[in-house]
Amino acid sequence: MSGWWKNAVGYQIYPRSFRDANHDGIGDLQGIIEKLPYLQSLGVDFIWLNPVYASPNVDNGYDISDYQDIHPDFGTMADFEELLAKAHASGIKIIMDLVVNHTSDQHPWFLEAKKGKDNPYRDYYLWADATETKMPNDWKSFFGGSTWTYAGSSQAYFHVFAPEQPDLNWKNPKVREEIYRMIRWWLDLGIDGFRLDAISHIQKEPWDFNITDNPWAPFMNVAGIEVYMKELKEIFDDYPIMTVGEASGVSSKKAAHWTKEDGYLNMIFELEHNVREGQQGAERLNLLGFKKVLSRWQKDLGANGWNALYVENHDNPRIASILGDESPKSAKAIATMYMLLKGTPFIYQGQEIGMTNFAFQSMEQIDAQDSHKLYRILLESGSSPEEALRKVTHWTRDHSRTPLQWEGGMYGGFSSLLPWMAVNDNTAHLNIAEQEKDEQSVLNHYKQLIGLRKSQSFFSEGTFELILKNHPQVFAYLRKTDTKQVLVLANLSRKSCQIDLPTRVSNKKWCLLLANSDQPAIEKRILMQPYDAWVFEEVTAAAG
Ligand code: TEU
Ligand code: CA
C-alpha cells in the first residue's frame, strides 16, 4: 500500500539506550525484540532505528565502517532478521538510518583512499592540496574546527562532521553505484524505509566558494544535489517504503518540491523549529519562534508535500525540560499540540513518559563529540571549567541519550549492569511501569493521542489554520475538512493567560475530545492555566 505512512505514527529508538537484553550495559537488538509488546501497546506503526551498523563509535554509529554488518554491541545480522520478522508479525514496520554523506575513517574504502593519490579508492572521498598548516579553505565543520584534516601527500580530506567521518565524493559514479547497491540490499531484505541522515549535505560548493553570512552555506542543499536525489528516488520507487530525510537547509518553500507526490522523499525533518532564547547555559525554546516555524511549515506544505512532526530526537535535549516545566501536565500539553498537526508524528523513546534532562555533574558523564569540542573551545576562550560545564551540558544532546526508564529499580530496568551512560535518578518515580498503571499518566495521554490520530483519516487529511497567531504563550489551531472541524488549544507556558477566540470559533458549538485538565466551555474569552491543553470537535447539525 503506497502512502501508508500518512496515517502512521512512528517511534524513534536509540538502540544503545533502549533496552539491554544481554546485560553488558549497552542496549541491543534482542532488547528491542523483548519490548515489541510494549511498542504494540503504545500503538505505533513503525520504528526508526538509529544506526546499528559496524562502527568505531566516534559518533555513536554515525561513523559506519561496514554498511552491511551489525555492530557486535547490538548483536548480529541474524538478530536483525529476527527483529524484522517479529516486528512485522506485531504489525510494526522498521525504518533504518541511512548514513551516506560520510563513512567512518575506518571504512575499508577510506583505509585504501588515504594510502595515496594513486589509490583506486582515492576518489571515493574529497581531497584538496594542503600543507600541515594551510588548509584548502577556512570552512568550519558542524562539530567545531576545520572541515579539513591533513593526511600526508600534500593533501587534506574533507569532513562536515568529525575528522573520523570523511565525506563521500558523490560526484564519483562508482561511489553512487556502491551506495545504491547497498540500499537495494537492505530494501530487498524487507525493511520498510529509511531516515536519510544529513542528506542535504551530500553536494558541496567549489572549494573557492565565498562564505558571506551562513557558515554552512557551502554544503547545505547546494545546486546539483537534485541529480543524486532523483537517482535515490528511482530506487525508492521500486519498493512500498517510506523515506524521511534529515534535510536542514531545505527551506519550507523548497520542501514541497522535495516531498510532493512525486518528490524525492516522502517527508523531511526540518531543523528550524529549534528556536532558542536566553543566555547560553540557560536557554529555553522560544515558543513564539517555535510556533511560527511549525505553522509556516504546515502552511507551505499544506497542498503539496508532507511534514514529519517531532519535538525530540537523539540530537536535542528533552522537550519537557526546555519547553515544559518537567511536569506531566506540560509533557501532555506539548504532545497534544504537535501530534495533531498535519504530517507523520514521530515520538522519541522516553518522550512518551515525559523523560527530562539529566543533571550532568562532570564532562566525564558526557559522550557526545560536539559537546567535548565546545567545552574545549569555551575553556580556550576563557570560561572557567564550571561555567563551561554549565554552558555545554545545558543543551547537550546527551540529555536524550540516557537509558530509557522502564522501572523504578536499579538502573531503571534498562540493564542489570552499570549502563554505558548514567540513568536519571528520577526513574524512581518517572518510569514506564508506573505510568502503565496510571490512567492519568503522560503515557496514557500519548496512547489516547495515537488512538485519536489513527481512528480516522481526518488528521492526515484536514487543513491547518493557525489562530491567535501572535499570542506569546498559546499555540492554537483549527484542523478542517468539509464535514468536520477540530480546535486545539495549548498554553505552552508556566503562566496562566487569557485568550480571545475569533468569533467564527466562539460562535460554534464544540464538544471535548481530549484534555489534560478541567476544560471550560468555549466562549469568546477563556482563561488558561499553565500548560492547559484541550482538543475540541465542532458539534454539527448532522452529528446531532
Ligand atoms: O545530524 C546531522 C545534523 O544535525 C546536521 O546535519 C545539521 O544539518 C546541522 O547540524 C545543522 O545545524 C545527524 C545525526 O542526527 C547526528 O546524530 C550525527 O552526529 C550527524 O548526522 C552525523 O552523522
Ligand atoms: Ca547489551
Coordinates of C-alpha atoms and ligand atoms in Angstrom, one line a residue:
M1 CA 0.0 0.0 0.0
S2 CA 1.6 3.2 -1.0
G3 CA 1.1 6.2 1.2
W4 CA 0.6 4.0 4.4
W5 CA 2.9 6.4 6.3
K6 CA 0.3 9.2 6.1
N7 CA -1.8 7.6 8.7
A8 CA 1.1 6.2 10.7
V9 CA 2.7 7.1 13.9
G10 CA 6.5 6.5 14.3
Y11 CA 8.7 5.8 17.3
Q12 CA 12.4 6.5 17.3
I13 CA 14.6 4.0 19.0
Y14 CA 18.2 4.9 20.1
P15 CA 19.3 1.3 20.4
R16 CA 22.2 1.9 22.8
S17 CA 19.8 3.3 25.4
F18 CA 16.6 1.4 24.8
R19 CA 16.9 -2.0 26.5
D20 CA 20.0 -4.1 27.3
A21 CA 18.9 -7.8 27.0
N22 CA 22.3 -9.4 27.5
H23 CA 23.3 -7.2 30.4
D24 CA 26.6 -5.7 29.3
G25 CA 25.4 -2.2 29.9
I26 CA 24.6 -1.4 26.3
G27 CA 21.1 -1.6 24.6
D28 CA 20.8 -4.2 21.8
L29 CA 18.6 -5.7 19.2
Q30 CA 17.3 -8.5 21.5
G31 CA 16.3 -5.8 23.9
I32 CA 14.1 -4.3 21.2
I33 CA 12.6 -7.7 20.4
E34 CA 11.8 -8.2 24.1
K35 CA 9.9 -4.9 24.1
L36 CA 7.9 -5.2 20.9
P37 CA 4.7 -5.9 23.0
Y38 CA 5.3 -2.5 24.7
L39 CA 5.5 -0.7 21.3
Q40 CA 2.4 -2.6 20.2
S41 CA 0.5 -1.4 23.3
L42 CA 1.6 2.1 22.6
G43 CA 0.0 1.8 19.2
V44 CA 2.9 2.9 17.0
D45 CA 3.1 1.7 13.4
F46 CA 6.8 1.9 12.7
I47 CA 10.1 2.3 14.4
W48 CA 13.1 4.3 13.2
L49 CA 16.3 2.7 14.4
N50 CA 19.3 4.9 14.9
P51 CA 22.4 3.3 13.3
V52 CA 23.1 -0.3 14.3
Y53 CA 25.9 -0.9 11.8
A54 CA 29.5 -1.8 12.3
S55 CA 31.2 1.4 13.6
P56 CA 34.2 2.5 15.7
N57 CA 31.6 4.7 17.5
V58 CA 33.3 8.0 17.4
D59 CA 29.8 9.5 16.7
N60 CA 27.8 6.6 18.1
G61 CA 27.2 4.7 15.0
Y62 CA 27.1 7.7 12.6
D63 CA 30.6 6.7 11.6
I64 CA 30.0 3.5 9.7
S65 CA 32.8 1.1 8.8
D66 CA 30.6 -1.6 7.2
Y67 CA 27.2 -0.8 5.9
Q68 CA 26.1 -4.4 5.7
D69 CA 27.0 -5.6 9.1
I70 CA 25.6 -5.1 12.6
H71 CA 27.8 -3.8 15.4
P72 CA 28.6 -6.6 17.9
D73 CA 27.3 -4.4 20.7
F74 CA 23.9 -4.7 19.2
G75 CA 24.0 -8.3 18.1
T76 CA 24.3 -10.0 14.7
M77 CA 22.7 -9.9 11.3
A78 CA 20.6 -12.9 12.5
D79 CA 19.4 -10.8 15.4
F80 CA 18.4 -8.1 13.0
E81 CA 16.5 -10.5 10.8
E82 CA 14.7 -11.9 13.8
L83 CA 13.8 -8.4 14.9
L84 CA 12.5 -7.6 11.4
A85 CA 10.4 -10.7 11.3
K86 CA 9.0 -10.3 14.8
A87 CA 8.3 -6.6 14.3
H88 CA 6.4 -7.4 11.1
A89 CA 4.4 -10.1 12.9
S90 CA 3.5 -7.5 15.5
G91 CA 2.3 -5.1 12.8
I92 CA 5.3 -2.8 13.3
K93 CA 7.4 -1.7 10.4
I94 CA 11.1 -0.8 10.6
I95 CA 12.9 2.0 9.0
M96 CA 16.7 2.3 9.2
D97 CA 19.1 5.2 9.4
L98 CA 20.9 5.7 6.1
V99 CA 24.2 7.5 6.6
V100 CA 25.7 8.2 3.2
N101 CA 27.1 11.7 3.5
H102 CA 30.2 10.2 5.1
T103 CA 31.7 6.9 6.3
S104 CA 34.0 6.1 9.2
D105 CA 37.7 6.7 8.6
Q106 CA 38.0 3.0 9.4
H107 CA 35.8 2.0 6.4
P108 CA 37.9 -0.1 4.0
W109 CA 37.3 2.5 1.3
F110 CA 38.9 5.2 3.4
L111 CA 41.7 3.0 4.6
E112 CA 42.6 2.4 0.9
A113 CA 42.0 6.1 -0.1
K114 CA 44.4 7.5 2.4
K115 CA 47.2 5.4 1.1
G116 CA 48.0 7.9 -1.6
K117 CA 46.9 9.9 -4.6
D118 CA 47.1 6.9 -7.0
N119 CA 45.0 4.6 -4.9
P120 CA 41.8 3.5 -6.8
Y121 CA 39.7 4.5 -3.8
R122 CA 41.2 8.0 -3.6
D123 CA 38.3 9.5 -5.5
Y124 CA 35.7 7.9 -3.2
Y125 CA 36.4 10.9 -0.9
L126 CA 37.1 14.6 -1.2
W127 CA 40.7 15.8 -1.3
A128 CA 42.4 19.1 -2.0
D129 CA 46.0 20.3 -1.9
A130 CA 47.1 21.5 1.5
T131 CA 50.0 21.6 3.9
E132 CA 50.0 20.6 7.6
T133 CA 49.3 24.2 8.5
K134 CA 47.4 25.6 5.5
M135 CA 44.0 24.1 4.7
P136 CA 42.3 24.5 1.2
N137 CA 39.8 27.0 2.7
D138 CA 38.5 28.2 6.0
W139 CA 35.2 26.3 6.1
K140 CA 34.1 25.2 9.6
S141 CA 32.7 21.8 10.4
F142 CA 29.4 21.2 12.3
F143 CA 31.4 19.7 15.2
G144 CA 33.8 22.6 15.5
G145 CA 37.2 23.1 13.9
S146 CA 38.1 23.0 10.2
T147 CA 36.3 20.8 7.6
W148 CA 39.7 19.6 6.6
T149 CA 42.2 17.2 8.0
Y150 CA 45.7 16.9 6.6
A151 CA 46.6 13.4 5.7
G152 CA 50.1 13.5 4.0
S153 CA 50.9 13.5 0.3
S154 CA 50.4 17.3 0.4
Q155 CA 46.6 16.9 0.7
A156 CA 43.8 17.2 3.2
Y157 CA 40.4 15.4 3.1
F158 CA 37.0 17.0 3.7
H159 CA 34.5 16.3 6.5
V160 CA 31.5 18.3 7.6
F161 CA 31.4 16.4 10.9
A162 CA 34.3 14.9 12.8
P163 CA 37.7 14.1 11.2
E164 CA 36.8 10.4 11.7
Q165 CA 33.8 10.9 9.4
P166 CA 35.2 11.7 5.9
D167 CA 32.7 12.8 3.4
L168 CA 32.0 10.6 0.4
N169 CA 32.5 12.0 -3.1
W170 CA 29.0 11.9 -4.6
K171 CA 30.3 13.2 -7.9
N172 CA 32.1 9.9 -8.4
P173 CA 29.6 7.5 -10.2
K174 CA 31.4 4.5 -8.7
V175 CA 30.6 5.7 -5.2
R176 CA 27.0 6.2 -6.1
E177 CA 26.8 2.7 -7.6
E178 CA 28.2 1.2 -4.4
I179 CA 25.8 3.1 -2.2
Y180 CA 22.8 2.3 -4.4
R181 CA 23.7 -1.4 -4.4
M182 CA 23.9 -1.3 -0.6
I183 CA 20.5 0.5 -0.4
R184 CA 18.8 -2.2 -2.5
W185 CA 20.4 -4.9 -0.4
W186 CA 18.7 -3.6 2.7
L187 CA 15.4 -3.0 0.9
D188 CA 15.5 -6.5 -0.6
L189 CA 15.9 -7.8 3.0
G190 CA 12.4 -6.4 3.6
I191 CA 13.0 -3.2 5.7
D192 CA 10.3 -0.6 5.3
G193 CA 12.2 2.5 4.6
F194 CA 15.0 4.9 5.5
R195 CA 15.7 8.0 7.5
L196 CA 18.4 9.7 5.4
D197 CA 21.0 11.2 7.7
A198 CA 22.4 14.7 6.8
I199 CA 21.2 14.1 3.2
S200 CA 21.1 17.8 2.3
H201 CA 24.9 18.0 2.7
I202 CA 25.9 15.4 0.0
Q203 CA 26.6 18.1 -2.6
K204 CA 29.3 20.8 -1.9
E205 CA 30.1 24.2 -3.5
P206 CA 33.5 24.6 -5.2
W207 CA 36.3 25.0 -2.7
D208 CA 36.8 28.6 -3.6
F209 CA 33.2 29.5 -2.8
N210 CA 32.9 32.7 -0.8
I211 CA 31.0 32.4 2.5
T212 CA 29.1 35.6 3.4
D213 CA 26.6 35.1 6.2
N214 CA 25.8 31.5 6.7
P215 CA 28.9 29.4 7.5
W216 CA 27.1 26.2 6.4
A217 CA 26.0 27.5 3.0
P218 CA 28.8 25.6 1.1
F219 CA 27.2 22.3 2.0
M220 CA 23.5 23.0 2.6
N221 CA 21.2 21.9 -0.2
V222 CA 23.7 23.0 -2.9
A223 CA 22.6 23.1 -6.5
G224 CA 23.4 19.8 -8.3
I225 CA 22.0 17.7 -5.4
E226 CA 18.8 17.1 -7.4
V227 CA 20.7 14.7 -9.7
Y228 CA 21.6 12.5 -6.7
M229 CA 18.2 12.8 -5.1
K230 CA 16.5 11.8 -8.4
E231 CA 18.6 8.7 -8.6
L232 CA 17.8 7.8 -5.0
K233 CA 14.1 8.3 -5.7
E234 CA 14.2 5.9 -8.6
I235 CA 15.4 3.2 -6.3
F236 CA 12.9 4.1 -3.5
D237 CA 10.1 4.0 -6.1
D238 CA 10.6 0.3 -6.6
Y239 CA 9.6 -0.5 -3.0
P240 CA 6.5 0.1 -0.9
I241 CA 8.5 2.0 1.7
M242 CA 8.6 5.4 3.5
T243 CA 11.5 7.8 3.4
V244 CA 12.3 10.7 5.6
G245 CA 15.3 12.9 5.0
E246 CA 17.1 14.9 7.6
A247 CA 17.4 17.9 5.4
S248 CA 18.5 21.0 7.2
G249 CA 18.9 23.9 4.8
V250 CA 15.9 22.9 2.7
S251 CA 13.5 25.8 3.3
S252 CA 9.8 25.3 3.8
K253 CA 9.2 26.7 0.4
K254 CA 11.6 24.2 -1.3
A255 CA 10.4 21.4 0.9
A256 CA 7.2 21.0 -1.2
H257 CA 9.4 20.1 -4.2
W258 CA 11.2 17.5 -2.1
T259 CA 8.1 15.9 -0.6
K260 CA 5.3 16.4 -3.0
E261 CA 3.5 13.3 -4.6
D262 CA 6.5 12.6 -6.9
G263 CA 9.1 14.3 -4.9
Y264 CA 12.5 12.8 -3.9
L265 CA 11.3 11.7 -0.4
N266 CA 8.0 11.2 1.4
M267 CA 8.9 13.8 4.1
I268 CA 11.7 15.6 5.7
F269 CA 12.8 16.6 9.2
E270 CA 13.2 20.4 9.3
L271 CA 15.6 21.6 11.9
E272 CA 14.4 25.2 12.0
H273 CA 11.8 25.0 14.8
N274 CA 14.5 24.6 17.4
V275 CA 14.5 28.4 18.2
R276 CA 16.4 29.1 21.4
E277 CA 16.2 32.1 23.6
G278 CA 18.1 33.2 26.7
Q279 CA 21.8 33.1 27.7
Q280 CA 24.0 30.3 26.6
G281 CA 23.8 27.8 29.5
A282 CA 20.2 28.8 30.4
E283 CA 18.3 28.9 27.1
R284 CA 14.8 27.7 26.6
L285 CA 12.9 27.0 23.5
N286 CA 11.3 30.3 22.3
L287 CA 7.6 29.5 22.0
L288 CA 6.6 32.2 19.6
G289 CA 9.5 31.3 17.3
F290 CA 8.8 27.6 17.5
K291 CA 5.1 28.2 16.7
K292 CA 5.9 30.5 13.8
V293 CA 8.3 28.0 12.2
L294 CA 6.0 25.0 12.7
S295 CA 3.0 26.8 11.3
R296 CA 4.9 28.1 8.3
W297 CA 5.9 24.5 7.5
Q298 CA 2.2 23.5 7.9
K299 CA 1.2 26.2 5.5
D300 CA 3.9 25.8 2.9
L301 CA 3.3 22.0 2.8
G302 CA -0.4 22.4 3.0
A303 CA -1.4 21.5 -0.5
N304 CA 1.8 19.9 -1.8
G305 CA 4.3 17.9 0.3
W306 CA 4.1 16.3 3.7
N307 CA 5.6 17.1 7.1
A308 CA 7.5 14.9 9.6
L309 CA 6.4 16.0 13.1
Y310 CA 8.7 15.8 16.0
V311 CA 9.7 17.6 19.2
E312 CA 12.6 15.4 20.3
N313 CA 15.3 13.2 18.9
H314 CA 18.7 11.9 19.8
D315 CA 20.4 15.3 19.0
N316 CA 18.4 17.5 21.3
P317 CA 17.6 18.0 25.0
R318 CA 14.3 16.7 26.4
I319 CA 11.3 18.8 25.4
A320 CA 9.7 18.5 28.8
S321 CA 12.7 20.4 30.2
I322 CA 13.3 23.1 27.5
L323 CA 9.7 23.9 26.7
G324 CA 7.8 22.3 29.5
D325 CA 8.4 22.6 33.2
E326 CA 9.1 18.9 33.7
S327 CA 5.5 18.3 35.0
P328 CA 3.4 15.5 33.5
K329 CA 0.9 18.2 32.6
S330 CA 3.4 20.1 30.5
A331 CA 4.5 16.9 28.7
K332 CA 0.9 16.2 27.8
A333 CA 0.3 19.8 26.5
I334 CA 3.3 19.6 24.2
A335 CA 2.2 16.2 23.0
T336 CA -1.3 17.4 22.2
M337 CA 0.0 20.4 20.4
Y338 CA 2.3 18.7 17.9
M339 CA 0.7 15.3 17.4
L340 CA -2.4 16.7 15.9
L341 CA -0.7 18.8 13.3
K342 CA -0.8 17.6 9.7
G343 CA 2.0 15.2 9.0
T344 CA 3.5 12.0 10.3
P345 CA 4.3 12.2 14.1
F346 CA 7.5 10.7 15.5
I347 CA 7.9 10.0 19.2
Y348 CA 11.4 9.7 20.6
Q349 CA 11.9 7.0 23.2
G350 CA 11.1 8.3 26.7
Q351 CA 9.2 11.3 25.4
E352 CA 6.0 9.2 25.8
I353 CA 6.6 9.3 29.6
G354 CA 7.9 12.8 29.8
M355 CA 11.5 12.0 30.5
T356 CA 13.5 15.0 31.5
N357 CA 17.1 16.4 31.1
F358 CA 19.9 14.8 33.2
A359 CA 21.8 16.9 35.8
F360 CA 25.3 16.3 34.4
Q361 CA 27.9 16.8 37.1
S362 CA 31.1 16.5 35.0
M363 CA 32.4 16.2 31.4
E364 CA 33.2 12.6 32.1
Q365 CA 29.5 11.9 32.0
I366 CA 29.3 13.3 28.5
D367 CA 29.8 11.2 25.5
A368 CA 28.9 13.5 22.6
Q369 CA 31.8 14.6 20.4
D370 CA 30.4 18.0 19.7
S371 CA 29.9 18.8 23.4
H372 CA 33.5 17.9 24.2
K373 CA 34.7 20.1 21.4
L374 CA 32.5 23.0 22.6
Y375 CA 33.9 22.5 26.1
R376 CA 37.5 22.9 24.9
I377 CA 36.6 25.9 22.8
L378 CA 34.9 27.6 25.9
L379 CA 38.0 26.8 28.1
E380 CA 40.3 28.3 25.5
S381 CA 38.2 31.4 25.3
G382 CA 38.5 32.0 29.0
S383 CA 35.5 30.3 30.6
S384 CA 36.0 28.7 33.9
P385 CA 35.6 24.9 34.0
E386 CA 32.3 25.3 36.0
E387 CA 31.0 27.8 33.6
A388 CA 32.0 25.8 30.5
L389 CA 30.4 22.7 32.0
R390 CA 27.1 24.5 32.6
K391 CA 27.1 26.0 29.2
V392 CA 27.8 22.8 27.4
T393 CA 25.6 20.5 29.4
H394 CA 22.6 22.7 29.3
W395 CA 21.8 21.9 25.7
T396 CA 23.9 18.7 25.1
R397 CA 22.4 16.0 23.0
D398 CA 23.3 13.5 25.7
H399 CA 20.2 14.5 27.7
S400 CA 18.2 12.4 25.3
R401 CA 20.7 9.5 25.3
T402 CA 20.4 8.4 29.0
P403 CA 18.8 5.0 29.2
L404 CA 15.1 4.6 28.8
Q405 CA 13.4 4.4 32.2
W406 CA 11.4 1.2 32.3
E407 CA 11.1 0.8 36.1
G408 CA 11.8 2.4 39.4
G409 CA 14.5 0.0 40.5
M410 CA 18.3 -0.4 39.8
Y411 CA 19.4 1.2 36.5
G412 CA 15.7 1.9 35.7
G413 CA 15.2 -1.7 34.4
F414 CA 17.4 -0.9 31.4
S415 CA 20.1 -3.3 32.4
S416 CA 21.4 -5.1 35.4
L417 CA 25.0 -3.9 34.8
L418 CA 26.2 -0.3 35.0
P419 CA 24.9 1.2 31.8
W420 CA 27.2 3.0 29.2
M421 CA 25.5 6.2 30.2
A422 CA 24.1 7.2 33.6
V423 CA 20.4 6.6 34.3
N424 CA 18.5 9.6 35.6
D425 CA 17.7 9.3 39.3
N426 CA 14.1 10.3 38.7
T427 CA 13.5 6.9 37.3
A428 CA 12.4 6.1 40.9
H429 CA 9.1 7.8 40.1
L430 CA 9.2 8.6 36.4
N431 CA 9.1 5.3 34.6
I432 CA 7.1 3.2 32.2
A433 CA 5.9 0.6 34.7
E434 CA 4.3 3.2 36.9
Q435 CA 2.7 5.1 34.1
E436 CA 1.2 1.9 32.6
K437 CA -0.8 1.6 35.9
D438 CA -1.9 5.2 36.0
E439 CA -4.8 6.2 33.8
Q440 CA -3.8 9.9 34.1
S441 CA -0.2 9.4 33.0
V442 CA 1.7 11.0 30.2
L443 CA 2.0 7.5 28.7
N444 CA -1.8 7.1 28.6
H445 CA -2.2 10.6 27.2
Y446 CA 0.1 9.6 24.3
K447 CA -1.9 6.4 23.8
Q448 CA -5.0 8.5 23.5
L449 CA -3.5 10.8 21.0
I450 CA -2.2 8.0 18.9
G451 CA -5.6 6.4 19.1
L452 CA -7.3 9.6 18.1
R453 CA -5.0 10.1 15.1
K454 CA -5.4 6.6 13.9
S455 CA -9.1 6.1 14.4
Q456 CA -9.8 8.4 11.4
S457 CA -8.0 9.8 8.4
F458 CA -9.2 13.2 9.4
F459 CA -5.9 14.2 11.0
S460 CA -4.0 13.3 7.9
E461 CA -6.5 15.0 5.5
G462 CA -7.7 18.1 7.2
T463 CA -6.3 21.6 6.5
F464 CA -4.4 23.5 9.2
E465 CA -5.1 27.0 10.2
L466 CA -3.2 28.9 12.9
I467 CA -5.3 31.1 15.2
L468 CA -4.1 33.5 17.9
K469 CA -1.1 33.9 15.7
N470 CA 0.9 36.4 17.8
H471 CA -0.1 35.1 21.2
P472 CA 3.2 34.6 23.0
Q473 CA 2.0 31.7 25.2
V474 CA -0.7 29.8 23.4
F475 CA -0.4 27.5 20.4
A476 CA -3.9 27.3 18.9
Y477 CA -5.1 26.0 15.6
L478 CA -8.0 24.6 13.6
R479 CA -8.0 21.4 11.6
K480 CA -10.7 21.2 9.0
T481 CA -12.3 19.1 6.3
D482 CA -15.6 19.7 4.5
T483 CA -17.5 17.8 7.2
K484 CA -15.6 18.2 10.3
Q485 CA -13.6 20.7 12.4
V486 CA -11.2 20.3 15.3
L487 CA -9.9 23.0 17.6
V488 CA -6.6 22.6 19.5
L489 CA -5.7 25.0 22.3
A490 CA -2.5 24.6 24.3
N491 CA -0.9 27.1 26.8
L492 CA 2.8 26.1 26.5
S493 CA 4.0 28.4 29.3
R494 CA 4.3 28.4 33.0
K495 CA 1.9 31.3 33.3
S496 CA -1.8 31.5 33.1
C497 CA -3.2 33.7 30.5
Q498 CA -6.3 34.9 28.8
I499 CA -7.3 34.2 25.2
D500 CA -9.8 35.9 22.9
L501 CA -11.1 33.4 20.3
P502 CA -12.2 34.7 16.9
T503 CA -16.0 35.0 16.8
R504 CA -16.2 32.4 14.0
V505 CA -14.8 29.9 16.5
S506 CA -16.5 31.0 19.7
N507 CA -19.9 31.1 18.0
K508 CA -19.9 27.4 17.1
K509 CA -20.8 24.5 19.4
W510 CA -17.9 22.4 20.5
C511 CA -17.5 19.1 22.4
L512 CA -14.4 17.9 24.1
L513 CA -12.2 15.2 22.6
L514 CA -9.2 15.2 24.9
A515 CA -7.8 17.3 27.7
N516 CA -5.1 17.4 30.3
S517 CA -7.1 19.4 32.8
D518 CA -10.7 20.6 33.5
Q519 CA -11.8 22.2 30.4
P520 CA -14.0 25.2 30.1
A521 CA -16.9 25.7 27.8
I522 CA -15.9 27.5 24.6
E523 CA -16.6 31.2 24.9
K524 CA -15.1 34.3 23.4
R525 CA -12.8 34.9 26.3
I526 CA -11.2 32.0 28.1
L527 CA -8.7 31.8 30.9
M528 CA -6.0 29.2 30.5
Q529 CA -3.9 27.8 33.4
P530 CA -0.2 26.9 32.8
Y531 CA 0.1 24.1 30.3
D532 CA -3.7 23.6 29.9
A533 CA -4.3 21.7 26.6
W534 CA -7.7 20.9 25.1
V535 CA -8.9 19.4 21.9
F536 CA -12.5 20.1 20.8
E537 CA -14.6 18.9 17.9
E538 CA -17.3 21.0 16.4
V539 CA -20.8 19.8 17.0
T540 CA -22.6 20.0 13.7
A541 CA -26.3 19.6 12.9
A542 CA -25.5 16.4 11.1
A543 CA -23.7 14.9 14.1
G544 CA -26.7 15.9 16.3
Ligands
TEU1 O1 22.8 15.1 12.4 C1 23.2 16.0 11.4 C2 22.9 17.4 11.8 O2 22.4 17.7 12.8 C3 23.3 18.3 10.7 O3 23.1 17.7 9.5 C4 22.6 19.6 10.8 O4 22.3 19.9 9.5 C5 23.4 20.7 11.2 O5 23.9 20.4 12.5 C6 22.6 21.9 11.2 O6 22.9 22.8 12.2 C7 22.9 13.8 12.0 C8 22.6 12.9 13.2 O7 21.3 13.1 13.6 C9 23.7 13.1 14.2 O8 23.4 12.3 15.4 C10 25.0 12.8 13.7 O9 26.0 13.1 14.6 C11 25.3 13.5 12.4 O10 24.2 13.4 11.5 C12 26.5 12.9 11.7 O11 26.1 11.8 11.0
CA2 CA 23.7 -5.4 25.6

